[in-house]
Coordinates of C-alpha atoms in Angstrom, one line a residue:
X90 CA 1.2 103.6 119.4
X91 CA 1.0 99.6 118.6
X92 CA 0.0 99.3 115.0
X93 CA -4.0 97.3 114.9
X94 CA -3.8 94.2 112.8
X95 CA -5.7 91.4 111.5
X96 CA -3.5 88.9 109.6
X97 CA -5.4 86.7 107.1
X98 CA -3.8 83.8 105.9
X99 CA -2.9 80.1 104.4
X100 CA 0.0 78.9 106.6
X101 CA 2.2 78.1 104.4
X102 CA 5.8 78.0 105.4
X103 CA 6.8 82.0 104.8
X104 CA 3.2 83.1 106.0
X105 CA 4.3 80.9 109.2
X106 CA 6.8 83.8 109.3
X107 CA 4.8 86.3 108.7
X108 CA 2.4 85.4 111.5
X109 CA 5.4 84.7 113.9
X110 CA 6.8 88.5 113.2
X111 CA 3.4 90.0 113.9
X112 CA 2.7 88.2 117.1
X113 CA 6.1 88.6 118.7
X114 CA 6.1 92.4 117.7
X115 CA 5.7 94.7 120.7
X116 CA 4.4 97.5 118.8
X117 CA 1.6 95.2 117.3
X118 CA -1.8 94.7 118.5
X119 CA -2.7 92.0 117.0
X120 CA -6.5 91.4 117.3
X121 CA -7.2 88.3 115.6
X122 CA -6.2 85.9 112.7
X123 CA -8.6 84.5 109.8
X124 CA -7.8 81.5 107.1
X125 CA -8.5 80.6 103.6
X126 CA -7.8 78.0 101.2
X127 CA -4.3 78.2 99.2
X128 CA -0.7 76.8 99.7
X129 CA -2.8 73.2 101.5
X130 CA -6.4 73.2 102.0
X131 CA -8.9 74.9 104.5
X132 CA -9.0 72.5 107.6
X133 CA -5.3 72.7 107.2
X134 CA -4.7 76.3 107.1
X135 CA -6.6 76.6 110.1
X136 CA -4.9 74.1 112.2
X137 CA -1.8 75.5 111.2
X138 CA -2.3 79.3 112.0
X139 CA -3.5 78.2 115.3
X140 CA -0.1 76.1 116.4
X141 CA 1.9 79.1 115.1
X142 CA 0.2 81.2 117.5
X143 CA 0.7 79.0 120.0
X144 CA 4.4 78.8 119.3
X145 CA 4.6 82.2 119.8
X146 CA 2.7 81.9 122.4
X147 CA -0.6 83.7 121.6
X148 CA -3.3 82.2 123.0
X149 CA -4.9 85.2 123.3
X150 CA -5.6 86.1 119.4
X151 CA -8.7 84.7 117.8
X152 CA -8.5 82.4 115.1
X153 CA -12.0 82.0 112.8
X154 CA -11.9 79.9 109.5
X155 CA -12.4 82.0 106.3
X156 CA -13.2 80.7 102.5
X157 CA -12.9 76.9 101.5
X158 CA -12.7 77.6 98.1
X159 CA -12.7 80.6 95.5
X160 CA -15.5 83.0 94.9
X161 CA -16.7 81.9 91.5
X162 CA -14.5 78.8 90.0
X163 CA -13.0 76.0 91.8
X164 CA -9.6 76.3 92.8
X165 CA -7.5 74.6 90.2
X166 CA -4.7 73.0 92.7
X167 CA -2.5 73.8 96.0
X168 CA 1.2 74.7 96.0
X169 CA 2.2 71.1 98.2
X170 CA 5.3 71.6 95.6
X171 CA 6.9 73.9 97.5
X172 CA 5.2 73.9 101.1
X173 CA 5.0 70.3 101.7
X174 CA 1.7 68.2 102.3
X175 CA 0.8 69.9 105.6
X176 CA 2.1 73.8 104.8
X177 CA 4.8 73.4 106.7
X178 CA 7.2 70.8 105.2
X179 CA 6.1 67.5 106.7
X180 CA 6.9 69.1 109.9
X181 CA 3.2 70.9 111.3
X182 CA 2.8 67.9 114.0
X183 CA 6.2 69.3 115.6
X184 CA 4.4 72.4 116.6
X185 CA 2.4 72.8 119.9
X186 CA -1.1 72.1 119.9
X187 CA -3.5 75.6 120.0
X188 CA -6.0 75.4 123.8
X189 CA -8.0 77.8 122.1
X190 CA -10.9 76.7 120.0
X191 CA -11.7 78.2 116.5
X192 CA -14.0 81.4 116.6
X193 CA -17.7 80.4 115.7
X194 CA -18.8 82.1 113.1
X195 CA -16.2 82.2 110.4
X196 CA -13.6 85.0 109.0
X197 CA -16.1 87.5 108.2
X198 CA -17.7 88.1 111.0
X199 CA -14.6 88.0 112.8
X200 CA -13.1 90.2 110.5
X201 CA -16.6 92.3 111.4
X202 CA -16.7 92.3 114.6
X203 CA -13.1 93.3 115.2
X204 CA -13.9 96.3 113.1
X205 CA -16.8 97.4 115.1
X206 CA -15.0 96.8 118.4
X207 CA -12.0 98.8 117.6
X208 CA -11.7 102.4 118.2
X209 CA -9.3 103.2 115.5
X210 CA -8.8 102.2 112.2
X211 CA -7.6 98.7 111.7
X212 CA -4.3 97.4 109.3
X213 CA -5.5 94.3 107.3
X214 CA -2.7 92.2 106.0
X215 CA -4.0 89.5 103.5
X216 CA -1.4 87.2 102.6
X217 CA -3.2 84.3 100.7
X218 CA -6.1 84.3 98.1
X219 CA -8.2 87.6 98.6
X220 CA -11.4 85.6 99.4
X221 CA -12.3 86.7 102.9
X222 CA -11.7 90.3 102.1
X223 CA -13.4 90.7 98.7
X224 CA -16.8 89.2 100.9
X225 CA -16.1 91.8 103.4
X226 CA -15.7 94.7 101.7
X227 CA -19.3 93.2 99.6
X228 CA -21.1 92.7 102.5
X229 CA -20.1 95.2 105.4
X230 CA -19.9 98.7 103.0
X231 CA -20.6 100.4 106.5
X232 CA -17.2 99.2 108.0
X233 CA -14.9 100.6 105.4
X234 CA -13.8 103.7 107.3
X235 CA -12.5 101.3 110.2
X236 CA -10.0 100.1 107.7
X237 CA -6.6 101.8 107.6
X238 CA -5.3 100.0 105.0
X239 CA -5.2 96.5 103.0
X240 CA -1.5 95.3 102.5
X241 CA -1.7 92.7 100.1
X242 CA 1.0 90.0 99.8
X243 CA 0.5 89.2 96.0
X244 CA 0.3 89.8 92.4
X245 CA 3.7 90.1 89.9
X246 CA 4.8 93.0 87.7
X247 CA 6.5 90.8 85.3
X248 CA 6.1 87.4 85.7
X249 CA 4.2 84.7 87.4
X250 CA 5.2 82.2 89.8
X251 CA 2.1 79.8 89.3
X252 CA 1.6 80.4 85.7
X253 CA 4.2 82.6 83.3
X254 CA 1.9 85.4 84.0
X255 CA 0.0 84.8 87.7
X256 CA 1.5 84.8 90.9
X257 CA -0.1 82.3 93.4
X258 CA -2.3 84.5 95.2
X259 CA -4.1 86.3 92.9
X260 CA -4.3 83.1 90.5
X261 CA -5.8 81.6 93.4
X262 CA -8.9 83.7 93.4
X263 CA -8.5 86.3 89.8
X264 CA -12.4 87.2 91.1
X265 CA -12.0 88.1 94.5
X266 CA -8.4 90.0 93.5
X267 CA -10.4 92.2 90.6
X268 CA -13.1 93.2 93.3
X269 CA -10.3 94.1 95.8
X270 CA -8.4 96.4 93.7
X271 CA -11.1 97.6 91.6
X272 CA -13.6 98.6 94.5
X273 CA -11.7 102.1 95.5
X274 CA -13.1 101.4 98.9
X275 CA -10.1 101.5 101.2
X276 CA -6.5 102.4 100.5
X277 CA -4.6 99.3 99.3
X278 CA -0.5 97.9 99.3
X279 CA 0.3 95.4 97.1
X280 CA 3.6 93.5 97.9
X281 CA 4.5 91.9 94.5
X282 CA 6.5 89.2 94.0
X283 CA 8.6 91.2 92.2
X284 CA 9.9 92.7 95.5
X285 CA 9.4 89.7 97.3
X286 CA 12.1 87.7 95.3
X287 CA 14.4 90.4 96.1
X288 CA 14.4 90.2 99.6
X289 CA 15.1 86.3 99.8
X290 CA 16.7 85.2 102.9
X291 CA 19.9 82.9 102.9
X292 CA 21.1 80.1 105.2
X293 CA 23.3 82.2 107.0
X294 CA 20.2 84.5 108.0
X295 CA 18.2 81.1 108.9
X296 CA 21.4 80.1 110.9
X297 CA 21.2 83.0 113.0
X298 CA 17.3 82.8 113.4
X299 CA 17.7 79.1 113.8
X300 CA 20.1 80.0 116.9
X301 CA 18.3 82.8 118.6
X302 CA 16.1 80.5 120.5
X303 CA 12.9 78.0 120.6
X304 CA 10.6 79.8 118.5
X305 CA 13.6 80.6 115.8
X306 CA 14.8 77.1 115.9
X307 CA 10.9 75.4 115.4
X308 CA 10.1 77.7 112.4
X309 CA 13.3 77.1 110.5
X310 CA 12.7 74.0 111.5
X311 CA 9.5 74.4 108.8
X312 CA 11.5 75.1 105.7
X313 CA 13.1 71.8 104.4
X314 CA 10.7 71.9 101.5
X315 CA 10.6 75.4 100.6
X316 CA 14.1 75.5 100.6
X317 CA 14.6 72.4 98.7
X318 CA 11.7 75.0 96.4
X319 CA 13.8 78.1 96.3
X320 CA 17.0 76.6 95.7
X321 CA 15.6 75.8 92.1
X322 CA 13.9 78.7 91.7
X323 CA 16.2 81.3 93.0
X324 CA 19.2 79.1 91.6
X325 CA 21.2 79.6 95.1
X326 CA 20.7 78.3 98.3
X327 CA 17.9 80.7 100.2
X328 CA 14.5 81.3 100.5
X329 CA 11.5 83.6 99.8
X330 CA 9.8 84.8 102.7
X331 CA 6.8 86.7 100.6
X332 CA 4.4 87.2 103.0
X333 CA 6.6 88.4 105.8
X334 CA 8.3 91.5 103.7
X335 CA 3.8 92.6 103.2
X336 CA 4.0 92.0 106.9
X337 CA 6.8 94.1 107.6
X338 CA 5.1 96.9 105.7
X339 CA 2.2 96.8 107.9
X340 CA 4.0 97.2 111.0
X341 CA 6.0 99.9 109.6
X342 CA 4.8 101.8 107.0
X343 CA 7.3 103.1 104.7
X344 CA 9.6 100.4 104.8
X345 CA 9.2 99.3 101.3
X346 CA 8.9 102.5 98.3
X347 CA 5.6 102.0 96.5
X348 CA 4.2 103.8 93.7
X349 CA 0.7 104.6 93.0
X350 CA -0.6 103.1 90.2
X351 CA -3.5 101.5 88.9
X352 CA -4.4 97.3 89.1
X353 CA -6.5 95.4 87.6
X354 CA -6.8 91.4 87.7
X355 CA -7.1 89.4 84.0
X356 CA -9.8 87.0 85.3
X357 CA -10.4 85.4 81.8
X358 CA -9.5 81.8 81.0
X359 CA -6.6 82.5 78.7
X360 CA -2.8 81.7 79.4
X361 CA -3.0 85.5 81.2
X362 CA -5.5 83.9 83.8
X363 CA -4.6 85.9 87.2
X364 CA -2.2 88.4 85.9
X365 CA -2.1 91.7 87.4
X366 CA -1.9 94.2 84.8
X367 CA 0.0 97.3 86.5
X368 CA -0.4 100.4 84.6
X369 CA 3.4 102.1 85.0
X370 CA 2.9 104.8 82.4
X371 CA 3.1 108.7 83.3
X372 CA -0.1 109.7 84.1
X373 CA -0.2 112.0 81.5
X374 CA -0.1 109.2 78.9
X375 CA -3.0 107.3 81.1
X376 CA -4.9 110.2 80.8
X377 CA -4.8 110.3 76.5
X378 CA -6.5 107.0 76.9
X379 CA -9.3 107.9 78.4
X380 CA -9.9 105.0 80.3
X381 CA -9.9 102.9 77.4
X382 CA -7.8 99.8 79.5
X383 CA -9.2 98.2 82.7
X384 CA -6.5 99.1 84.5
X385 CA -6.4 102.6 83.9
X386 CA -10.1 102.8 85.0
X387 CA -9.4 101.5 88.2
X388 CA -8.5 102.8 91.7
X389 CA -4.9 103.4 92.0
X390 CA -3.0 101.0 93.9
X391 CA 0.2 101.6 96.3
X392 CA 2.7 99.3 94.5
X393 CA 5.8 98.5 96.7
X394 CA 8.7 98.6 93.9
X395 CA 11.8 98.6 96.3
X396 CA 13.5 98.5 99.7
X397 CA 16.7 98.6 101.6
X398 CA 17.2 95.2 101.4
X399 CA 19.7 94.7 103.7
X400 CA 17.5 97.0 106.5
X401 CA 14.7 95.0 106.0
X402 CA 16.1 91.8 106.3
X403 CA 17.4 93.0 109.6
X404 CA 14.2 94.6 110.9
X405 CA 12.7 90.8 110.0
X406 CA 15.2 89.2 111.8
X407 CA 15.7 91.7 114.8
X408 CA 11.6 91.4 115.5
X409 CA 11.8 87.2 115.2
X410 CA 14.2 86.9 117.5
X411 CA 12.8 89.1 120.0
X412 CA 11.1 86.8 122.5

């Protein structure tokens, strides 16, 4: 049975991935697509999702516009240093234009509607700032049980990306991260970047998704700057391709090992600002506190902490070059 998924998203050059290995997945339904602010801004994001859909030839998947900007404090600045000006390395102009016109309405009541329309429960996978779904979960209380799961692309176990401590998408929005993992509402993945770093892809992968057609060719065609990126930050020549391993999860469950364990978001303004704080001790030792840290109070949280590496970068490359 095809897996039901709503992808929510700031395209960005590896979410560009993400979105192209959920639409061109036969076992996916994919009912729709909502933006948010993040790697470029919101009219951006927007425009970008819809060419990638049209890339891949989905015309048929709604696209609404989500969050413009955090839930409580401005957004301090976008990651243009590693996905270019436009997302998408200088290169978003390449991609065919999108027929389809943006949903009226915005993200959550797309998200909202798809809910009440489906007639099972329904995979979200955000992979930007948490925005869109810390408003839904607020606001629509009654559509919670139409929720599967949440697999989250975001957060770090040891260090930050952004910040020495915050990865990029939960530094984005600390607020709407907290009220995500906090709320106990529906089960929740986190894909940190922990992981994520693991399962960089190098050239000779991009060669052979660069070679496997028109839609392989156009979105390696994306990646100048976040190569030129990862080189520096992985010290080799590759790439991170973070939001497509969170994907990957949500088509197939089980294809990353995660651990249960609680999350909470630092949402002060210290040098911590964003940090996930991922309580790893026994549970008998989380019980002697008695609650006495955040984290330990909240919800627990499925954690991905490893994979087959070298499966999953085939299952990612076997389902991008499948059309």
């Amino acid at each position: 049975m095809a897996t039901k998924l709503i992808i929510d998203t700031d395209p960005g050059v590896d979410d560009a991935f993400a979105i192209a290995l959920a639409a061109l997945s036969d076992d996916v339904d994919l009912l729709g697509v909502t933006t948010v602010f993040g790697n470029v801004g919101i009219e951006t994001t927007t425009r970008n999702a819809r060419r990638l859909l049209a890339l891949c030839k989905r015309g048929d998947v709604p696209v609404a516009q989500g969050a413009a900007r955090p839930l409580v404090h401005e957004h301090p600045h976008r990651a243009r240093y590693a996905h270019g000006a436009d997302g998408l390395s200088g290169r978003s102009a390449a991609l065919p234009e999108a027929e389809r016109p943006v949903e009226a309405g915005g993200a959550v009541w797309l998200l909202s509607r798809l809910l009440e329309q489906s007639d099972e429960p329904v995979t979200i996978a955000p992979i930007g700032p948490l925005t869109n779904i810390a408003s839904l979960l607020s606001v629509r209380p009654d559509l919670h049980h139409k929720i599967a799961r949440v697999v989250i692309m975001g957060g770090a176990l040891l260090h930050g990306n952004t910040t020495a401590a915050a990865e990029f998408n939960v530094w984005s929005d600390p607020e709407a991260a907290q009220r995500v993992f906090a709320g106990g509402e529906v089960p929740c993945v986190l894909v940190p970047m922990d992981l994520t770093y693991r399962c960089a892809v190098d050239l000779e992968w991009l060669d052979a998704l660069a070679a496997s057609g028109p839609v392989g060719a156009a979105l390696t065609a994306l990646t100048p700057d976040y190569l030129a990126h990862y080189r520096k930050a992985l010290g080799w020549a590759g790439m991170v391709i973070h939001d497509a391993v969170a994907v990957a999860e949500a088509i197939r469950p089980g294809i990353l090992r995660t651990e249960a364990v609680p999350v909470a978001v630092e949402t002060s303004f210290g040098p911590s600002r964003g940090a996930t704080v991922v309580d790893q001790r026994r549970p008998e030792l989380r019980a002697d506190t008695d609650g006495a840290t955040t984290a330990t109070a909240n919800t627990a949280v499925h954690t991905a902490v490893d994979t087959d590496l070298d499966a999953l970068r085939a299952f990612l490359l076997e389902r991008l070059t499948m059309r």
